[in-house]
mmCIF file of C-alpha atoms in Angstrom:
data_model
loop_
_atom_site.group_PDB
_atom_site.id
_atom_site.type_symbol
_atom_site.label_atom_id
_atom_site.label_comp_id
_atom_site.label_asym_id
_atom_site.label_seq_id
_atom_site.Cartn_x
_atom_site.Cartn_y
_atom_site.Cartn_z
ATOM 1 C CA UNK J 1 13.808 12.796 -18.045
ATOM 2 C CA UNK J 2 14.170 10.348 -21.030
ATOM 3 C CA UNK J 3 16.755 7.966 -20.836
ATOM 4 C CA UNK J 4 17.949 4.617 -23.591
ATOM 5 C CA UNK J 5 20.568 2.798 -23.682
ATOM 6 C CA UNK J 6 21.388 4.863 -27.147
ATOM 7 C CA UNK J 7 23.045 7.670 -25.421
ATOM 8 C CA UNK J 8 23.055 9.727 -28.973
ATOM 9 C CA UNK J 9 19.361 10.312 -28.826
ATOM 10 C CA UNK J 10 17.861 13.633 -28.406
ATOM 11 C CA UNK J 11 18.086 14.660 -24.746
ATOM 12 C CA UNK J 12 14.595 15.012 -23.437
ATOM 13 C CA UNK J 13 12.837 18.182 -23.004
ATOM 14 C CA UNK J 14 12.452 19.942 -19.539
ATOM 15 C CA UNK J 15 9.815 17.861 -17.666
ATOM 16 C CA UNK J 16 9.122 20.634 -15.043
ATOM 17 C CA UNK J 17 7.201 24.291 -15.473
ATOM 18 C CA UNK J 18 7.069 24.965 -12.204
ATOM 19 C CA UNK J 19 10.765 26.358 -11.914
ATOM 20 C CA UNK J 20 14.020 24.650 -11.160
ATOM 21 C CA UNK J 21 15.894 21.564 -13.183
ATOM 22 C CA UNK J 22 13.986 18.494 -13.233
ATOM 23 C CA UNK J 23 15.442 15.342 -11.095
ATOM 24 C CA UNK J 24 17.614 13.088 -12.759
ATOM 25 C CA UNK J 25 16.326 9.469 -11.258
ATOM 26 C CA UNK J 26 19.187 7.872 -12.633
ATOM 27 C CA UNK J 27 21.741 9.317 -10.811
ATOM 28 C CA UNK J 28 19.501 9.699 -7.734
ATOM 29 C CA UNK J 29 21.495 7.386 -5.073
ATOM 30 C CA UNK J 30 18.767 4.530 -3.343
ATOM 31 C CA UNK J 31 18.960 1.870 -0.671
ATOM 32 C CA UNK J 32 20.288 -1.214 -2.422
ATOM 33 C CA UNK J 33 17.770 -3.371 -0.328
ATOM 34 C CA UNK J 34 15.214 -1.740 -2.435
ATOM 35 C CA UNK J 35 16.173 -3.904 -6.042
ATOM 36 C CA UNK J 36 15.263 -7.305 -5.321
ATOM 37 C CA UNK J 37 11.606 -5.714 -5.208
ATOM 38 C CA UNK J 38 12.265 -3.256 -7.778
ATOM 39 C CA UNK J 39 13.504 -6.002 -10.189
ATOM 40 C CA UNK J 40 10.422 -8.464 -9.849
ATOM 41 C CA UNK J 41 8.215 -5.415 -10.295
ATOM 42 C CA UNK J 42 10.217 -4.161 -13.704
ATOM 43 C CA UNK J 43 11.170 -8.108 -14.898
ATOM 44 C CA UNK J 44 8.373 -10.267 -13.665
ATOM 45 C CA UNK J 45 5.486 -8.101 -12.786
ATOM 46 C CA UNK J 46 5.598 -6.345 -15.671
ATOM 47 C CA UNK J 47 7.694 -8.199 -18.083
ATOM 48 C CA UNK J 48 9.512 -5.123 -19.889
ATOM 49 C CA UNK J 49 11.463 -5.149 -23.078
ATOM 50 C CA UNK J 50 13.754 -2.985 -24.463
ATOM 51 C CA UNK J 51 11.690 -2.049 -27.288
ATOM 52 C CA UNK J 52 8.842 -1.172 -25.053
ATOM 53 C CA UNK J 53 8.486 3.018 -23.699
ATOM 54 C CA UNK J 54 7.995 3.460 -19.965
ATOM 55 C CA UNK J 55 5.991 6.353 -18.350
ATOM 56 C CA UNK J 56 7.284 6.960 -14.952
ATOM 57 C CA UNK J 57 5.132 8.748 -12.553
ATOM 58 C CA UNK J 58 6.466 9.784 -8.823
ATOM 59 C CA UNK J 59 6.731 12.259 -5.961
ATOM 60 C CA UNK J 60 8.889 13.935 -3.611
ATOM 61 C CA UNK J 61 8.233 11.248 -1.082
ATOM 62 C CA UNK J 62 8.644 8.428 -3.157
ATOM 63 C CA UNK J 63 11.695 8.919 -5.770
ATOM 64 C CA UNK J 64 14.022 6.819 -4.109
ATOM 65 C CA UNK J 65 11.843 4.049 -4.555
ATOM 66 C CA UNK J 66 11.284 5.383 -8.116
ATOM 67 C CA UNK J 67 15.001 5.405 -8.775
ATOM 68 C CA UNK J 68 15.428 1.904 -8.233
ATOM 69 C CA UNK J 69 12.625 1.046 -10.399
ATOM 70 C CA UNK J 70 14.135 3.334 -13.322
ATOM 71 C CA UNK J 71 18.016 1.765 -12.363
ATOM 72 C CA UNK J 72 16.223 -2.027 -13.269
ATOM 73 C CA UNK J 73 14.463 -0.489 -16.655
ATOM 74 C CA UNK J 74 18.264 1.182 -17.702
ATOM 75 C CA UNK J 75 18.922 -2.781 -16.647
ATOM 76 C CA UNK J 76 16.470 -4.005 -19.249
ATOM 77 C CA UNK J 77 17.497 -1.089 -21.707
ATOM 78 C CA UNK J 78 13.707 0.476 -22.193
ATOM 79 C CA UNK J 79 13.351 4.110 -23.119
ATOM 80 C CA UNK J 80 11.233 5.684 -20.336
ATOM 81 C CA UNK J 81 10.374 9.326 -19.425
ATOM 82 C CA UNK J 82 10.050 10.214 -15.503
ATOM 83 C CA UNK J 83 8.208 12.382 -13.846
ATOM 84 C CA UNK J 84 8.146 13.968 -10.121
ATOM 85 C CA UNK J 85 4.541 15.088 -9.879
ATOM 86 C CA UNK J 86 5.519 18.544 -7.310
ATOM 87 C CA UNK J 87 8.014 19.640 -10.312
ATOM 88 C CA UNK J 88 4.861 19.977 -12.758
ATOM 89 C CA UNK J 89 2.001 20.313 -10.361
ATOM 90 C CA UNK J 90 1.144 21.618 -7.134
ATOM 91 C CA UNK J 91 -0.190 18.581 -5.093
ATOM 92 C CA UNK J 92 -3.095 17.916 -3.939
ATOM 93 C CA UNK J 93 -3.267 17.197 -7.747
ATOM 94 C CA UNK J 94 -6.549 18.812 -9.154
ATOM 95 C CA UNK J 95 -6.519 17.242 -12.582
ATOM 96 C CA UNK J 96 -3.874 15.084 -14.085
ATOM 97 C CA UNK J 97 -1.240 17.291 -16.144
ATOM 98 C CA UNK J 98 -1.475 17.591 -19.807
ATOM 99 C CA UNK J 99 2.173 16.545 -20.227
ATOM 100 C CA UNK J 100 1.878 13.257 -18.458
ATOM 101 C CA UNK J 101 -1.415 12.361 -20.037
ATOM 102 C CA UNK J 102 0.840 13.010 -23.595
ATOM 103 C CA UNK J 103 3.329 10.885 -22.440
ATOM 104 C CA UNK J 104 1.155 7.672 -21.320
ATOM 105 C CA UNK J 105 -0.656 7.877 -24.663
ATOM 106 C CA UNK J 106 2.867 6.833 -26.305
ATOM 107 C CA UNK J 107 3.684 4.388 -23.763
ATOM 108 C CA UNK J 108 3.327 0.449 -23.459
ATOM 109 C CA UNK J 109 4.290 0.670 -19.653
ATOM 110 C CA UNK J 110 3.822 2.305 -17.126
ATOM 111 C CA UNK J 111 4.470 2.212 -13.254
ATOM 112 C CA UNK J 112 2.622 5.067 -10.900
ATOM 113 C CA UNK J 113 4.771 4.719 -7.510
ATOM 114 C CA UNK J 114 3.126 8.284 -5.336
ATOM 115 C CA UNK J 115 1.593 9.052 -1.802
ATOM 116 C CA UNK J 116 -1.795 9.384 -1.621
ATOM 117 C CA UNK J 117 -3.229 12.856 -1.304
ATOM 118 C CA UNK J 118 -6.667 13.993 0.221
ATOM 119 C CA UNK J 119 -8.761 14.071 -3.054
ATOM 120 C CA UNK J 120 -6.382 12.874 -5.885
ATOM 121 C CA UNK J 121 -8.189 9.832 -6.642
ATOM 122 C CA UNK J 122 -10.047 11.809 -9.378
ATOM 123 C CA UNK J 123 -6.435 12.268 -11.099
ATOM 124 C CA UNK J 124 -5.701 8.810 -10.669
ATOM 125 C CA UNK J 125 -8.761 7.553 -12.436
ATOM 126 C CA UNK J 126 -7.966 10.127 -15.234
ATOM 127 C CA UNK J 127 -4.712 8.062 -15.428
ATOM 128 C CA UNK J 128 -6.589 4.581 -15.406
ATOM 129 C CA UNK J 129 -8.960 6.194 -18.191
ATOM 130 C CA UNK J 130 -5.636 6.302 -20.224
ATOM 131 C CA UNK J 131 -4.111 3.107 -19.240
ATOM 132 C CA UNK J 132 -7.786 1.287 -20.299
ATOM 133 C CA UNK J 133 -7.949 2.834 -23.309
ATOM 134 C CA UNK J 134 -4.488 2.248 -24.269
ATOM 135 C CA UNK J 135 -4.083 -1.194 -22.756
ATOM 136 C CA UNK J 136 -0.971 -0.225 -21.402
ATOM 137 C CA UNK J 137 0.689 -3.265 -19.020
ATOM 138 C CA UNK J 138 0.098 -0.536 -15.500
ATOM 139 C CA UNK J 139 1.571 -0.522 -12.366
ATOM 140 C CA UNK J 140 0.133 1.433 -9.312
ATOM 141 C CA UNK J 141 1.722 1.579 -6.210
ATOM 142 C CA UNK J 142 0.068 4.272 -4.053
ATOM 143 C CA UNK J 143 1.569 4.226 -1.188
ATOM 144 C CA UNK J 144 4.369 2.026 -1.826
ATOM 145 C CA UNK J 145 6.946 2.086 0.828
ATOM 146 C CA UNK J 146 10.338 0.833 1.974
ATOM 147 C CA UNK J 147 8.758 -1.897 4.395
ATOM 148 C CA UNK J 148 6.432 -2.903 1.307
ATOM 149 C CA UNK J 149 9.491 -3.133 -0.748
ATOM 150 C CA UNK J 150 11.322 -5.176 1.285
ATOM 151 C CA UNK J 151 8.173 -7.525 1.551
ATOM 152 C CA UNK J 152 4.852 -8.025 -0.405
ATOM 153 C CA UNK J 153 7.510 -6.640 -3.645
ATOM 154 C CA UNK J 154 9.815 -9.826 -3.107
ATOM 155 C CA UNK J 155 6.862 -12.514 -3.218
ATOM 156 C CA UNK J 156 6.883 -15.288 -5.449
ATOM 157 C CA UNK J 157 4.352 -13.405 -7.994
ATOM 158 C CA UNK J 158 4.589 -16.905 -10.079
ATOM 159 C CA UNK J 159 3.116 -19.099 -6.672
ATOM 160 C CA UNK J 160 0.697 -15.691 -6.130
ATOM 161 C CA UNK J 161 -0.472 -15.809 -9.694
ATOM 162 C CA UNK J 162 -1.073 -19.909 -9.232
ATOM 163 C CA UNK J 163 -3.227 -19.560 -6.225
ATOM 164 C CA UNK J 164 -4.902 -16.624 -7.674
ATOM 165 C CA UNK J 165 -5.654 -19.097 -10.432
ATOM 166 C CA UNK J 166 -7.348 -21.715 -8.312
ATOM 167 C CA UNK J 167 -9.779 -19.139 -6.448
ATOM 168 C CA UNK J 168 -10.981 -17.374 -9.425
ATOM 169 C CA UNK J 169 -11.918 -20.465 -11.022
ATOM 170 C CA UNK J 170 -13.624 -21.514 -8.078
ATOM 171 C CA UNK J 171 -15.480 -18.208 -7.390
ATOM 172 C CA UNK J 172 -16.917 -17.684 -11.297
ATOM 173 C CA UNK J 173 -18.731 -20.952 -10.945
ATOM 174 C CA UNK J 174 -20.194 -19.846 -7.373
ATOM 175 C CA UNK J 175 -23.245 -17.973 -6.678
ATOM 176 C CA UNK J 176 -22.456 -16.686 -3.106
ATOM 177 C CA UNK J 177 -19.376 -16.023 -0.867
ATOM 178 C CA UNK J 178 -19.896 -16.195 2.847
ATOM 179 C CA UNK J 179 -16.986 -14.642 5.217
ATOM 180 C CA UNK J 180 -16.592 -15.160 9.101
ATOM 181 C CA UNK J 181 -14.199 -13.761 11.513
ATOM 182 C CA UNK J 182 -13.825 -14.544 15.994
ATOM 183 C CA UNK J 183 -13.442 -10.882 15.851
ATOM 184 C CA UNK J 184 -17.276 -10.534 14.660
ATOM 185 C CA UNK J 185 -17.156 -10.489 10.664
ATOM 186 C CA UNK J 186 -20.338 -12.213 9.323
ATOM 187 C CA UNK J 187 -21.232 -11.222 6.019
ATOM 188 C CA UNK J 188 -22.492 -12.737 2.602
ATOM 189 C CA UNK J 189 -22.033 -11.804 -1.047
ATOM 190 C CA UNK J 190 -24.784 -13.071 -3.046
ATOM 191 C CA UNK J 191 -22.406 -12.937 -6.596
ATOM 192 C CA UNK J 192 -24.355 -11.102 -10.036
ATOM 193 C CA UNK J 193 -23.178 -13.623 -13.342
ATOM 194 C CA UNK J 194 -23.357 -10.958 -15.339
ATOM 195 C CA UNK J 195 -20.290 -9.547 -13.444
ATOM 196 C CA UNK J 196 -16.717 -10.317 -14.071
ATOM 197 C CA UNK J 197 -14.059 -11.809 -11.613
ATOM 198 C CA UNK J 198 -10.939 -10.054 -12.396
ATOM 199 C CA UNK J 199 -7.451 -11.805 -11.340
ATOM 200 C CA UNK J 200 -4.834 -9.329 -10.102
ATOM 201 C CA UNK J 201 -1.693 -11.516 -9.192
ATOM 202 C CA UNK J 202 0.844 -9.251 -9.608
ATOM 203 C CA UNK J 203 1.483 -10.651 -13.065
ATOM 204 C CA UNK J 204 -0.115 -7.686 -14.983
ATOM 205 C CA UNK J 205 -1.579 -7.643 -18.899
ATOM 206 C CA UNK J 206 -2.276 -5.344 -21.001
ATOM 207 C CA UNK J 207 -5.771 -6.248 -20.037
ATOM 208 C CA UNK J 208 -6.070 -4.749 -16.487
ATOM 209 C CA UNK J 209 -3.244 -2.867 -14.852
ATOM 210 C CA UNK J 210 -2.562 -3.953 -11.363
ATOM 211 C CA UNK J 211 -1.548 -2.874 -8.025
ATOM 212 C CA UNK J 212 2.206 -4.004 -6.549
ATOM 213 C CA UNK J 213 2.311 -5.815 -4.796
ATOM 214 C CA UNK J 214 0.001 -8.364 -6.282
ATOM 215 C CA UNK J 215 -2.530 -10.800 -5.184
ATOM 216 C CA UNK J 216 -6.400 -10.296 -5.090
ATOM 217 C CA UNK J 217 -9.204 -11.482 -7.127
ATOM 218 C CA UNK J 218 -12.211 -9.307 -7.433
ATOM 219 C CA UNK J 219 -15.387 -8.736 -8.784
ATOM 220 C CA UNK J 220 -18.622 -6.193 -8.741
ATOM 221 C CA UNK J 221 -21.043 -8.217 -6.204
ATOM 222 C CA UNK J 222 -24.495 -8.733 -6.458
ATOM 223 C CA UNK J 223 -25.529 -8.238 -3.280
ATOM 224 C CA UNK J 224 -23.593 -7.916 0.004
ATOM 225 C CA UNK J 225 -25.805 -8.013 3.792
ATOM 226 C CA UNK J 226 -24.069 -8.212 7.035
ATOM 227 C CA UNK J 227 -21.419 -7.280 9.543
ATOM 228 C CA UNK J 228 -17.716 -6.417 8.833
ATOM 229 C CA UNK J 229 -15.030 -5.546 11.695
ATOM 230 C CA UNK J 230 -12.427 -3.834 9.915
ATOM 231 C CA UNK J 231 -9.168 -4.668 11.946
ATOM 232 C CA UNK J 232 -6.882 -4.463 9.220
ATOM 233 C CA UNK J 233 -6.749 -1.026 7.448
ATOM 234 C CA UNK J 234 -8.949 1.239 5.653
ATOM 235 C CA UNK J 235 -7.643 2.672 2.191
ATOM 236 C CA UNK J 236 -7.553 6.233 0.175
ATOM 237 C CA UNK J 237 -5.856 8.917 2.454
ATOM 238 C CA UNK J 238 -7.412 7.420 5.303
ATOM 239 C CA UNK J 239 -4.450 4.595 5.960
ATOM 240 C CA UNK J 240 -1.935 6.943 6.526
ATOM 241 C CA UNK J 241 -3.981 8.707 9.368
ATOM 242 C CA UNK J 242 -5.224 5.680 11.230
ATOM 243 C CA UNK J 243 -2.445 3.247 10.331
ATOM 244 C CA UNK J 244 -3.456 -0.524 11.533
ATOM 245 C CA UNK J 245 -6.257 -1.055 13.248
ATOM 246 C CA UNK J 246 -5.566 -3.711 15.104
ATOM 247 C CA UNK J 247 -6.193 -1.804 18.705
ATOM 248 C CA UNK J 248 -9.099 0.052 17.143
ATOM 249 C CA UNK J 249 -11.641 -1.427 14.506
ATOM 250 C CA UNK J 250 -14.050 -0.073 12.434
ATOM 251 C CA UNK J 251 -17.673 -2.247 12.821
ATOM 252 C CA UNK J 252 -19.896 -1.703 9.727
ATOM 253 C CA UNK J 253 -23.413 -2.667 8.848
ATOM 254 C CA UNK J 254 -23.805 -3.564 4.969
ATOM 255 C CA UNK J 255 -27.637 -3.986 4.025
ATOM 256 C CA UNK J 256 -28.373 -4.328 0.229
ATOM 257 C CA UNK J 257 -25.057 -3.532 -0.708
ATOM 258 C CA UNK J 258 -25.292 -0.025 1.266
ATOM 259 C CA UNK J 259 -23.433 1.102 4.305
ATOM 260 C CA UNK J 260 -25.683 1.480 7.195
ATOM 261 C CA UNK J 261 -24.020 1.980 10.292
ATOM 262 C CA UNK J 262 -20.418 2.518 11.140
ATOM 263 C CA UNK J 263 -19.347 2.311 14.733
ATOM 264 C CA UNK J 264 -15.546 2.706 16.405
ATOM 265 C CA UNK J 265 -14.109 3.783 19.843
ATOM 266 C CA UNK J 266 -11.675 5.698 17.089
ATOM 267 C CA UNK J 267 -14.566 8.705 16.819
ATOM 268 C CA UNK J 268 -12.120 10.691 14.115
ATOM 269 C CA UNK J 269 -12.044 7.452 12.426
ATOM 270 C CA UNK J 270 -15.772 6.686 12.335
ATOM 271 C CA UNK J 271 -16.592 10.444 11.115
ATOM 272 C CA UNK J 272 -13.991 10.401 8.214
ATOM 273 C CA UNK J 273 -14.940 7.088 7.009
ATOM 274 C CA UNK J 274 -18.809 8.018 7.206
ATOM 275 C CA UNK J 275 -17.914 11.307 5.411
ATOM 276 C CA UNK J 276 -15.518 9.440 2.507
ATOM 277 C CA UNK J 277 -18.550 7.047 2.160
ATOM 278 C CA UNK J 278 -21.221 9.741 1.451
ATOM 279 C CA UNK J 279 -19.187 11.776 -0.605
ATOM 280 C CA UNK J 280 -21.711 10.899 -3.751
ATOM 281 C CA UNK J 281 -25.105 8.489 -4.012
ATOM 282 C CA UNK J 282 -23.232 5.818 -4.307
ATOM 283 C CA UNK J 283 -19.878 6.601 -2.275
ATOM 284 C CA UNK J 284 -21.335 4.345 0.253
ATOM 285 C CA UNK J 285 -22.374 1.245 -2.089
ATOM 286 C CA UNK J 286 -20.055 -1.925 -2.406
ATOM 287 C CA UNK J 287 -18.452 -1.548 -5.580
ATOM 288 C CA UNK J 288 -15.644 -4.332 -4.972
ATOM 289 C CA UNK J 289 -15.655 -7.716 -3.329
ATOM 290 C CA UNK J 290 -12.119 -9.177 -3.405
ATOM 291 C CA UNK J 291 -10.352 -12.294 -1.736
ATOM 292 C CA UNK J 292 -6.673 -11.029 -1.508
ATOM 293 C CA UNK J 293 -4.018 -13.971 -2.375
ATOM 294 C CA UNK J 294 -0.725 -13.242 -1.732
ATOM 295 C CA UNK J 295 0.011 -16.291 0.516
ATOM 296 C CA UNK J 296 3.781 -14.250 1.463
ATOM 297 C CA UNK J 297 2.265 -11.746 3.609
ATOM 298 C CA UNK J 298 2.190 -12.827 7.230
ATOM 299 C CA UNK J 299 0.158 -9.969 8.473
ATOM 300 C CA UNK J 300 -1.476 -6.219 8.087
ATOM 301 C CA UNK J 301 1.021 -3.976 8.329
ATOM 302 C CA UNK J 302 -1.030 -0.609 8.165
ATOM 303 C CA UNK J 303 -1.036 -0.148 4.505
ATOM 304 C CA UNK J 304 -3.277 -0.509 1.750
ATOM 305 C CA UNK J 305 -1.790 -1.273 -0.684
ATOM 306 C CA UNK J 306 0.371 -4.017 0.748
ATOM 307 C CA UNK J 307 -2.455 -5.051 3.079
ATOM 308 C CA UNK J 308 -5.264 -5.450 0.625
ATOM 309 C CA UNK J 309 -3.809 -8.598 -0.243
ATOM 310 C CA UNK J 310 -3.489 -10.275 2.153
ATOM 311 C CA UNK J 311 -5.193 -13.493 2.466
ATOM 312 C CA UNK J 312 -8.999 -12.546 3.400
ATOM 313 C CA UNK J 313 -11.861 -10.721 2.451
ATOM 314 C CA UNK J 314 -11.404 -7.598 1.683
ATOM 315 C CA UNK J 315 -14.340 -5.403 -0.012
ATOM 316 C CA UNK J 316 -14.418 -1.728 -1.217
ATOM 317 C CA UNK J 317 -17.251 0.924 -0.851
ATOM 318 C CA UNK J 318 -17.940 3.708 -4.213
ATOM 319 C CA UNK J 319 -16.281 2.738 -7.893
ATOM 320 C CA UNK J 320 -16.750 -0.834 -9.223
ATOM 321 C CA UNK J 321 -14.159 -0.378 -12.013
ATOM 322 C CA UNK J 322 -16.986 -1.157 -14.287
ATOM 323 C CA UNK J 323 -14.687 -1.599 -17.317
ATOM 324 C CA UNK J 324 -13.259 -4.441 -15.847
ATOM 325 C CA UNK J 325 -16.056 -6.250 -14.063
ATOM 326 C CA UNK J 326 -18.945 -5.059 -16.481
ATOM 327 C CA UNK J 327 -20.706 -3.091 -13.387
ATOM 328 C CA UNK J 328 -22.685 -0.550 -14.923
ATOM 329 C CA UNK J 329 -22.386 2.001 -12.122
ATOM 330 C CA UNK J 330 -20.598 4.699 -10.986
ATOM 331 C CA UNK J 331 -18.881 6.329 -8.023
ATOM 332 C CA UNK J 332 -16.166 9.444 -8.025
ATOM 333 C CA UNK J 333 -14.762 7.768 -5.030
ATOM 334 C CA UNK J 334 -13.291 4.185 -3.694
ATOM 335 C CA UNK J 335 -12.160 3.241 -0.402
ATOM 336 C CA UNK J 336 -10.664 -0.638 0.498
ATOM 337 C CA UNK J 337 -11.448 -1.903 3.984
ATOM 338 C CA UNK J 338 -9.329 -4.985 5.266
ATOM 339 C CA UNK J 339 -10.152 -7.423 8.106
ATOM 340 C CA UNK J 340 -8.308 -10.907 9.552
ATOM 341 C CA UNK J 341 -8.290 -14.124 9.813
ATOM 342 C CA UNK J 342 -11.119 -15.268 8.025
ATOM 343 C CA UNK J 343 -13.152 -18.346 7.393
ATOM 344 C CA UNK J 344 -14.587 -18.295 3.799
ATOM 345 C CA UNK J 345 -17.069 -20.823 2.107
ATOM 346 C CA UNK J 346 -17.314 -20.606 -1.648
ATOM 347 C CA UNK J 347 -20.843 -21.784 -2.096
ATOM 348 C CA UNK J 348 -20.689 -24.806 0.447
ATOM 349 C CA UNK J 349 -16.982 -25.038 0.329
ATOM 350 C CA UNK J 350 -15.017 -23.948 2.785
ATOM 351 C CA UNK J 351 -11.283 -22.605 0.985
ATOM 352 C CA UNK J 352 -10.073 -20.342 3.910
ATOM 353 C CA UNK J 353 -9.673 -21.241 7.823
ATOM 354 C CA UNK J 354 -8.417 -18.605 9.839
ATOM 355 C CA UNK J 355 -6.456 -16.949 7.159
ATOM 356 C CA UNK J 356 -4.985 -19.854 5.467
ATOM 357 C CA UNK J 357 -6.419 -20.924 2.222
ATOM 358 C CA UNK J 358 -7.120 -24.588 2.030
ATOM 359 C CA UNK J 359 -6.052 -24.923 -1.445
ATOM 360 C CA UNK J 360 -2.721 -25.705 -2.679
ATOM 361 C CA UNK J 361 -1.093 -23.160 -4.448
#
């Protein structure tokens, strides 16, 4: 529901036409543990004001979390509307609902704090297509999570955002990116000019929403040829069904930016991604090549969202978010892949060694 600080306003209409009163967030009890995060993603991340409208979008699974996010913006004393998407919608989402889209339109903010579902990322990029057109300040956390709360939420976003600032600079000047791992990682990224680096720190604009936690630069590559060993994560609604994968990697082939072998002792794992990654003609191209930058995380912990920035290459097979990095192509899906501990040369410069970044932030 709607909720100000001006408690004279018109209540808010019923959220919910699927039966059943709408959930209140506000007075929805939550693990105080989970505001330290919840105020750096409401106060720094997103830098809300009390003149500004909020659209917040949750589930079932995840409105405790939301609740502690909509506690900090009753902090801040921003109008927001909630929603709980299984109170409107049955889930797995088929299109985005009518009465959310409404609401984003007339929004300056907005946070998106769900589970991932098999086949909702075409509702989520119906919600992007808003946020882009709207430039509305956007954060998505799929698959946000207690543990990710208590962690990659309580970085430093200010130290992320000035080591984000040193690699991007770096990495627009460059013309290829080479990446090395002991595990068996050996792979180039010959970089296109005509493509933009985009800087996601966790300190979002109105010019690119972001993912919370925060801290990965990223561009639309030119070219990407070699081996990856993916003993970190993969992302969509594959994390949640293989977890870490640490014990069990996933080795890919990349030739001319394509996907051409995928190999794993983990044969459910190796099917499902070769499946996701054929999905359309260009499910299986690299759409995203990313360095992730938030120097807080210690390690993968078996989720994408969190894990994706962690310090390393990370890349992404299908959409290249071509509004934001000028990539001309398409793809109805994207999927994130995440290794460790890499070695990474910028050009001829080396900036990562085993993990750590040799830069100071």
């Amino acid at each position: 529901m709607t909720r100000s600080v001006d408690e004279t306003q018109t209540p808010a209409l019923p959220q919910t036409s699927r039966g059943g009163k709408p959930t209140d967030l506000s007075q929805l009890p939550f693990d105080p543990e989970l505001t330290p995060g919840a105020r750096n993603a409401v106060n720094v991340c997103l830098r809300v004001q009390p003149h500004e409208k909020v659209t917040v979008i949750t589930d079932e699974a995840t409105k405790e979390i939301a609740a502690s996010l909509v506690r900090e913006l009753e902090v801040v004393g921003a109008p927001y509307r909630a929603w709980v998407l299984e109170e409107i919608a049955q889930r797995p989402l088929s299109t985005l609902p009518t009465e959310i889209i409404a609401d984003l339109e007339t929004s300056q903010v907005s946070i998106f704090a769900v589970q991932a579902q098999t086949n909702e990322l075409r509702t989520r990029m119906q919600m992007t297509d808003v946020v882009n057109l709207h430039k509305i300040r956007h954060a998505h956390m799929v698959n946000i999570n207690r543990q990710i709360m208590l962690e990659g939420m309580r970085a430093d976003f200010l130290k992320v955002d000035r080591i984000s600032v040193k690699v991007v600079e770096k990495l627009r000047q460059a013309k290829q990116v080479r990446a090395k791992t002991a595990a068996g990682t050996d792979l180039v990224a010959d970089l296109n000019p005509n493509y933009r680096w985009v800087k996601t720190s966790g300190i979002i604009s109105p010019d690119k929403w972001g993912n919370l936690p925060g801290g990965e630069v990223f561009t639309t590559p030119g070219e990407v040829n070699g081996t990856l060993v993916i003993d970190g994560v993969v992302g969509d609604y594959l994390c949640a069904k293989f977890g870490n994968l640490r014990e069990s990697p996933l080795t890919i082939r990349i030739t001319k930016n394509r996907v051409v072998e995928a190999h794993s002792a983990n044969s459910d794992l190796e099917n499902d991604f070769w499946k996701y990654t054929h999905t359309d003609e260009n499910s299986d191209r690299v759409g995203e090549f990313a360095i992730g930058t938030n120097i807080e995380l210690k390690d993968v912990i078996g989720q994408i969202l969190q894990d994706e920035k962690y310090p390393g290459v990370h890349i992404a097979f299908g959409n290249p978010y071509g509004a934001h990095t000028g990539a001309e192509w398409y793809s109805s899906t994207h999927i994130d892949v995440v290794g460790r501990k890499f070695d990474i040369w910028v050009d001829d410069e080396q900036i990562m060694r085993d993990g750590h970044f040799l830069l100071e932030a």
